Amino acid sequence: QVQLVESGGGLVQAGGSLRLSCAASRRTFSSYAMGWFRQAPGKEREFVAAISWRGGYTGYADSVKGRFTISRDNANNTVYLQMNSLKPEDTAVYYCAARSGGQYSELARMYDYWGQGTQVTVSA
């Protein structure tokens, strides 16, 4: 079992930045690929970014490429999502997720554990 706790969400103006963190409970965190997903009101959960177990491979949704950066610190069991140049359409609840095995996926159903989510609101 892996428990994930997100933090760092909040209210920011368009063009601003936020850094989300996701702390994992398990010492074997480094064996999990990690992903960030988001869900806006009335919409389905969508892929944002993901990173392989060692951090050597990353993937991003087209809508966030060049603005968001995913990274991980295996020594501290934490994955980050640096979000720059935020837009109102980035407003959503952001979730981190862990997938057993080293490879990440863009599919939410491929992840085994989920955090409770953190709200990000971007005002125009």
C-alpha atoms as an extended CHARMM CRD file, in Angstrom:
* protein
*
       124  EXT
         1         1  GLN       CA              0.0000000000        0.0000000000        0.0000000000  PROA      1               0.0000000000
         2         2  VAL       CA              1.2290000000        3.4720000000       -0.8800000000  PROA      2               0.0000000000
         3         3  GLN       CA             -0.2800000000        6.6080000000        0.6150000000  PROA      3               0.0000000000
         4         4  LEU       CA              0.0930000000        9.7950000000       -1.3800000000  PROA      4               0.0000000000
         5         5  VAL       CA             -0.4410000000       13.3000000000       -0.0500000000  PROA      5               0.0000000000
         6         6  GLU       CA             -0.4920000000       16.2850000000       -2.3830000000  PROA      6               0.0000000000
         7         7  SER       CA              0.2030000000       19.8560000000       -1.3570000000  PROA      7               0.0000000000
         8         8  GLY       CA              0.9910000000       23.2030000000       -2.9050000000  PROA      8               0.0000000000
         9         9  GLY       CA             -2.2940000000       24.0500000000       -4.5640000000  PROA      9               0.0000000000
        10        10  GLY       CA             -3.9380000000       27.4290000000       -4.2460000000  PROA      10              0.0000000000
        11        11  LEU       CA             -5.2160000000       30.5120000000       -5.9960000000  PROA      11              0.0000000000
        12        12  VAL       CA             -2.9500000000       32.2620000000       -8.4800000000  PROA      12              0.0000000000
        13        13  GLN       CA             -3.3790000000       34.8570000000      -11.2110000000  PROA      13              0.0000000000
        14        14  ALA       CA             -2.9590000000       33.9610000000      -14.8510000000  PROA      14              0.0000000000
        15        15  GLY       CA              0.7170000000       33.9490000000      -15.7750000000  PROA      15              0.0000000000
        16        16  GLY       CA              1.7590000000       32.9510000000      -12.2840000000  PROA      16              0.0000000000
        17        17  SER       CA              3.4220000000       29.8080000000      -10.9860000000  PROA      17              0.0000000000
        18        18  LEU       CA              2.7810000000       27.0790000000       -8.4540000000  PROA      18              0.0000000000
        19        19  ARG       CA              4.7240000000       24.0070000000       -7.4110000000  PROA      19              0.0000000000
        20        20  LEU       CA              2.7750000000       20.9540000000       -6.3780000000  PROA      20              0.0000000000
        21        21  SER       CA              4.3280000000       18.2810000000       -4.1940000000  PROA      21              0.0000000000
        22        22  CYS       CA              3.2620000000       14.6990000000       -3.6250000000  PROA      22              0.0000000000
        23        23  ALA       CA              4.7470000000       12.8640000000       -0.6630000000  PROA      23              0.0000000000
        24        24  ALA       CA              4.6370000000        9.0800000000       -0.6560000000  PROA      24              0.0000000000
        25        25  SER       CA              4.5450000000        6.9390000000        2.4440000000  PROA      25              0.0000000000
        26        26  ARG       CA              6.4190000000        3.9590000000        1.1800000000  PROA      26              0.0000000000
        27        27  ARG       CA             10.1480000000        3.5000000000        1.2840000000  PROA      27              0.0000000000
        28        28  THR       CA              9.9690000000        1.6390000000       -2.0410000000  PROA      28              0.0000000000
        29        29  PHE       CA              8.7340000000        4.8320000000       -3.6970000000  PROA      29              0.0000000000
        30        30  SER       CA             11.6310000000        4.6590000000       -6.1370000000  PROA      30              0.0000000000
        31        31  SER       CA             10.1630000000        1.5170000000       -7.7150000000  PROA      31              0.0000000000
        32        32  TYR       CA              6.9780000000        3.3380000000       -8.7780000000  PROA      32              0.0000000000
        33        33  ALA       CA              6.3730000000        5.4370000000      -11.8410000000  PROA      33              0.0000000000
        34        34  MET       CA              4.4780000000        8.5800000000      -10.8820000000  PROA      34              0.0000000000
        35        35  GLY       CA              1.8960000000       10.6590000000      -12.6620000000  PROA      35              0.0000000000
        36        36  TRP       CA             -0.0800000000       13.8660000000      -12.2510000000  PROA      36              0.0000000000
        37        37  PHE       CA             -3.6700000000       14.0760000000      -13.4270000000  PROA      37              0.0000000000
        38        38  ARG       CA             -6.2880000000       16.7770000000      -13.1040000000  PROA      38              0.0000000000
        39        39  GLN       CA            -10.0470000000       17.0270000000      -13.1000000000  PROA      39              0.0000000000
        40        40  ALA       CA            -12.0300000000       20.1810000000      -13.7380000000  PROA      40              0.0000000000
        41        41  PRO       CA            -15.7050000000       20.5020000000      -12.7540000000  PROA      41              0.0000000000
        42        42  GLY       CA            -17.9210000000       18.6300000000      -15.1700000000  PROA      42              0.0000000000
        43        43  LYS       CA            -14.9760000000       17.0840000000      -16.9930000000  PROA      43              0.0000000000
        44        44  GLU       CA            -13.2330000000       13.7430000000      -16.9060000000  PROA      44              0.0000000000
        45        45  ARG       CA             -9.9000000000       13.2360000000      -15.2270000000  PROA      45              0.0000000000
        46        46  GLU       CA             -7.0810000000       13.9270000000      -17.6710000000  PROA      46              0.0000000000
        47        47  PHE       CA             -3.4010000000       13.1940000000      -17.8720000000  PROA      47              0.0000000000
        48        48  VAL       CA             -0.9980000000       16.0510000000      -17.1210000000  PROA      48              0.0000000000
        49        49  ALA       CA              2.5140000000       14.6300000000      -16.7000000000  PROA      49              0.0000000000
        50        50  ALA       CA              4.3480000000       11.4850000000      -15.6480000000  PROA      50              0.0000000000
        51        51  ILE       CA              7.8260000000       10.3100000000      -14.7910000000  PROA      51              0.0000000000
        52        52  SER       CA              9.5360000000        6.9440000000      -14.7490000000  PROA      52              0.0000000000
        53        53  TRP       CA             10.8860000000        5.3630000000      -11.5820000000  PROA      53              0.0000000000
        54        54  ARG       CA             14.3700000000        6.8010000000      -11.8920000000  PROA      54              0.0000000000
        55        55  GLY       CA             13.2580000000       10.0140000000      -13.5200000000  PROA      55              0.0000000000
        56        56  GLY       CA             14.9330000000        9.2830000000      -16.8230000000  PROA      56              0.0000000000
        57        57  TYR       CA             11.7410000000        9.4630000000      -18.8290000000  PROA      57              0.0000000000
        58        58  THR       CA              8.9770000000       12.0300000000      -18.6470000000  PROA      58              0.0000000000
        59        59  GLY       CA              5.7920000000       12.6830000000      -20.5650000000  PROA      59              0.0000000000
        60        60  TYR       CA              3.4420000000       15.6290000000      -20.7960000000  PROA      60              0.0000000000
        61        61  ALA       CA              0.0230000000       16.4550000000      -22.1340000000  PROA      61              0.0000000000
        62        62  ASP       CA              0.2060000000       18.7630000000      -25.1460000000  PROA      62              0.0000000000
        63        63  SER       CA             -1.7090000000       21.4060000000      -23.2250000000  PROA      63              0.0000000000
        64        64  VAL       CA              1.0660000000       21.7770000000      -20.6240000000  PROA      64              0.0000000000
        65        65  LYS       CA              4.2400000000       21.1310000000      -22.6340000000  PROA      65              0.0000000000
        66        66  GLY       CA              6.7530000000       23.8850000000      -22.1710000000  PROA      66              0.0000000000
        67        67  ARG       CA              4.9350000000       25.2320000000      -19.1030000000  PROA      67              0.0000000000
        68        68  PHE       CA              4.9200000000       22.3490000000      -16.5940000000  PROA      68              0.0000000000
        69        69  THR       CA              7.8380000000       20.2530000000      -15.3770000000  PROA      69              0.0000000000
        70        70  ILE       CA              7.6110000000       17.0030000000      -13.4580000000  PROA      70              0.0000000000
        71        71  SER       CA             10.4880000000       15.8320000000      -11.2840000000  PROA      71              0.0000000000
        72        72  ARG       CA             11.1020000000       13.4500000000       -8.4140000000  PROA      72              0.0000000000
        73        73  ASP       CA             13.3390000000       13.1110000000       -5.3930000000  PROA      73              0.0000000000
        74        74  ASN       CA             13.5600000000        9.4280000000       -4.5420000000  PROA      74              0.0000000000
        75        75  ALA       CA             15.6420000000       10.0800000000       -1.4480000000  PROA      75              0.0000000000
        76        76  ASN       CA             12.7130000000       12.0170000000        0.0010000000  PROA      76              0.0000000000
        77        77  ASN       CA              9.8620000000       10.0090000000       -1.5390000000  PROA      77              0.0000000000
        78        78  THR       CA              8.4610000000       13.0670000000       -3.2840000000  PROA      78              0.0000000000
        79        79  VAL       CA              7.3440000000       13.9750000000       -6.7770000000  PROA      79              0.0000000000
        80        80  TYR       CA              6.8770000000       17.5540000000       -7.9100000000  PROA      80              0.0000000000
        81        81  LEU       CA              4.9620000000       19.4160000000      -10.5840000000  PROA      81              0.0000000000
        82        82  GLN       CA              6.3130000000       22.8710000000      -11.3590000000  PROA      82              0.0000000000
        83        83  MET       CA              3.6240000000       24.8600000000      -13.1320000000  PROA      83              0.0000000000
        84        84  ASN       CA              4.5550000000       28.0950000000      -14.8780000000  PROA      84              0.0000000000
        85        85  SER       CA              2.6160000000       30.4860000000      -17.0950000000  PROA      85              0.0000000000
        86        86  LEU       CA             -0.6220000000       29.2550000000      -15.6040000000  PROA      86              0.0000000000
        87        87  LYS       CA             -3.8640000000       29.8060000000      -17.4880000000  PROA      87              0.0000000000
        88        88  PRO       CA             -7.4670000000       29.8630000000      -16.2790000000  PROA      88              0.0000000000
        89        89  GLU       CA             -8.0330000000       26.5820000000      -18.1120000000  PROA      89              0.0000000000
        90        90  ASP       CA             -5.4860000000       24.9400000000      -15.8020000000  PROA      90              0.0000000000
        91        91  THR       CA             -8.0050000000       25.3050000000      -12.9670000000  PROA      91              0.0000000000
        92        92  ALA       CA             -8.7610000000       21.8420000000      -11.6030000000  PROA      92              0.0000000000
        93        93  VAL       CA             -8.1630000000       19.4300000000       -8.7610000000  PROA      93              0.0000000000
        94        94  TYR       CA             -4.7280000000       17.9290000000       -9.2920000000  PROA      94              0.0000000000
        95        95  TYR       CA             -4.0260000000       14.3480000000       -8.2760000000  PROA      95              0.0000000000
        96        96  CYS       CA             -0.8020000000       12.4220000000       -8.0660000000  PROA      96              0.0000000000
        97        97  ALA       CA             -0.7640000000        8.7130000000       -8.7290000000  PROA      97              0.0000000000
        98        98  ALA       CA              1.6610000000        5.8280000000       -8.3900000000  PROA      98              0.0000000000
        99        99  ARG       CA              2.0680000000        2.9210000000      -10.7640000000  PROA      99              0.0000000000
       100       100  SER       CA              3.8430000000       -0.2930000000       -9.8720000000  PROA      100             0.0000000000
       101       101  GLY       CA              6.8060000000       -0.9800000000      -12.0870000000  PROA      101             0.0000000000
       102       102  GLY       CA              9.1560000000        1.4710000000      -13.6780000000  PROA      102             0.0000000000
       103       103  GLN       CA              7.2800000000        2.6970000000      -16.7460000000  PROA      103             0.0000000000
       104       104  TYR       CA              4.8120000000        5.5290000000      -16.6460000000  PROA      104             0.0000000000
       105       105  SER       CA              1.4990000000        5.6390000000      -18.4590000000  PROA      105             0.0000000000
       106       106  GLU       CA             -0.8300000000        8.3800000000      -19.6550000000  PROA      106             0.0000000000
       107       107  LEU       CA             -3.8380000000        6.2620000000      -18.7360000000  PROA      107             0.0000000000
       108       108  ALA       CA             -5.3890000000        6.8250000000      -15.3260000000  PROA      108             0.0000000000
       109       109  ARG       CA             -6.5810000000        3.2190000000      -15.1000000000  PROA      109             0.0000000000
       110       110  MET       CA             -2.9760000000        2.0160000000      -15.1700000000  PROA      110             0.0000000000
       111       111  TYR       CA             -2.1990000000        3.6040000000      -11.7950000000  PROA      111             0.0000000000
       112       112  ASP       CA             -2.5700000000        1.7130000000       -8.5550000000  PROA      112             0.0000000000
       113       113  TYR       CA             -2.6190000000        4.4240000000       -5.8950000000  PROA      113             0.0000000000
       114       114  TRP       CA             -4.0230000000        7.9310000000       -5.7880000000  PROA      114             0.0000000000
       115       115  GLY       CA             -3.7740000000       10.9480000000       -3.5430000000  PROA      115             0.0000000000
       116       116  GLN       CA             -6.7430000000       12.9650000000       -2.3250000000  PROA      116             0.0000000000
       117       117  GLY       CA             -6.0660000000       15.8620000000       -4.6810000000  PROA      117             0.0000000000
       118       118  THR       CA             -5.1870000000       19.5280000000       -4.3000000000  PROA      118             0.0000000000
       119       119  GLN       CA             -7.1640000000       22.4230000000       -5.7680000000  PROA      119             0.0000000000
       120       120  VAL       CA             -5.5040000000       24.7710000000       -8.2400000000  PROA      120             0.0000000000
       121       121  THR       CA             -7.4490000000       27.8660000000       -9.2330000000  PROA      121             0.0000000000
       122       122  VAL       CA             -6.1320000000       30.3010000000      -11.8230000000  PROA      122             0.0000000000
       123       123  SER       CA             -7.9090000000       33.6300000000      -12.0780000000  PROA      123             0.0000000000
       124       124  ALA       CA             -8.0220000000       35.6290000000      -15.2880000000  PROA      124             0.0000000000
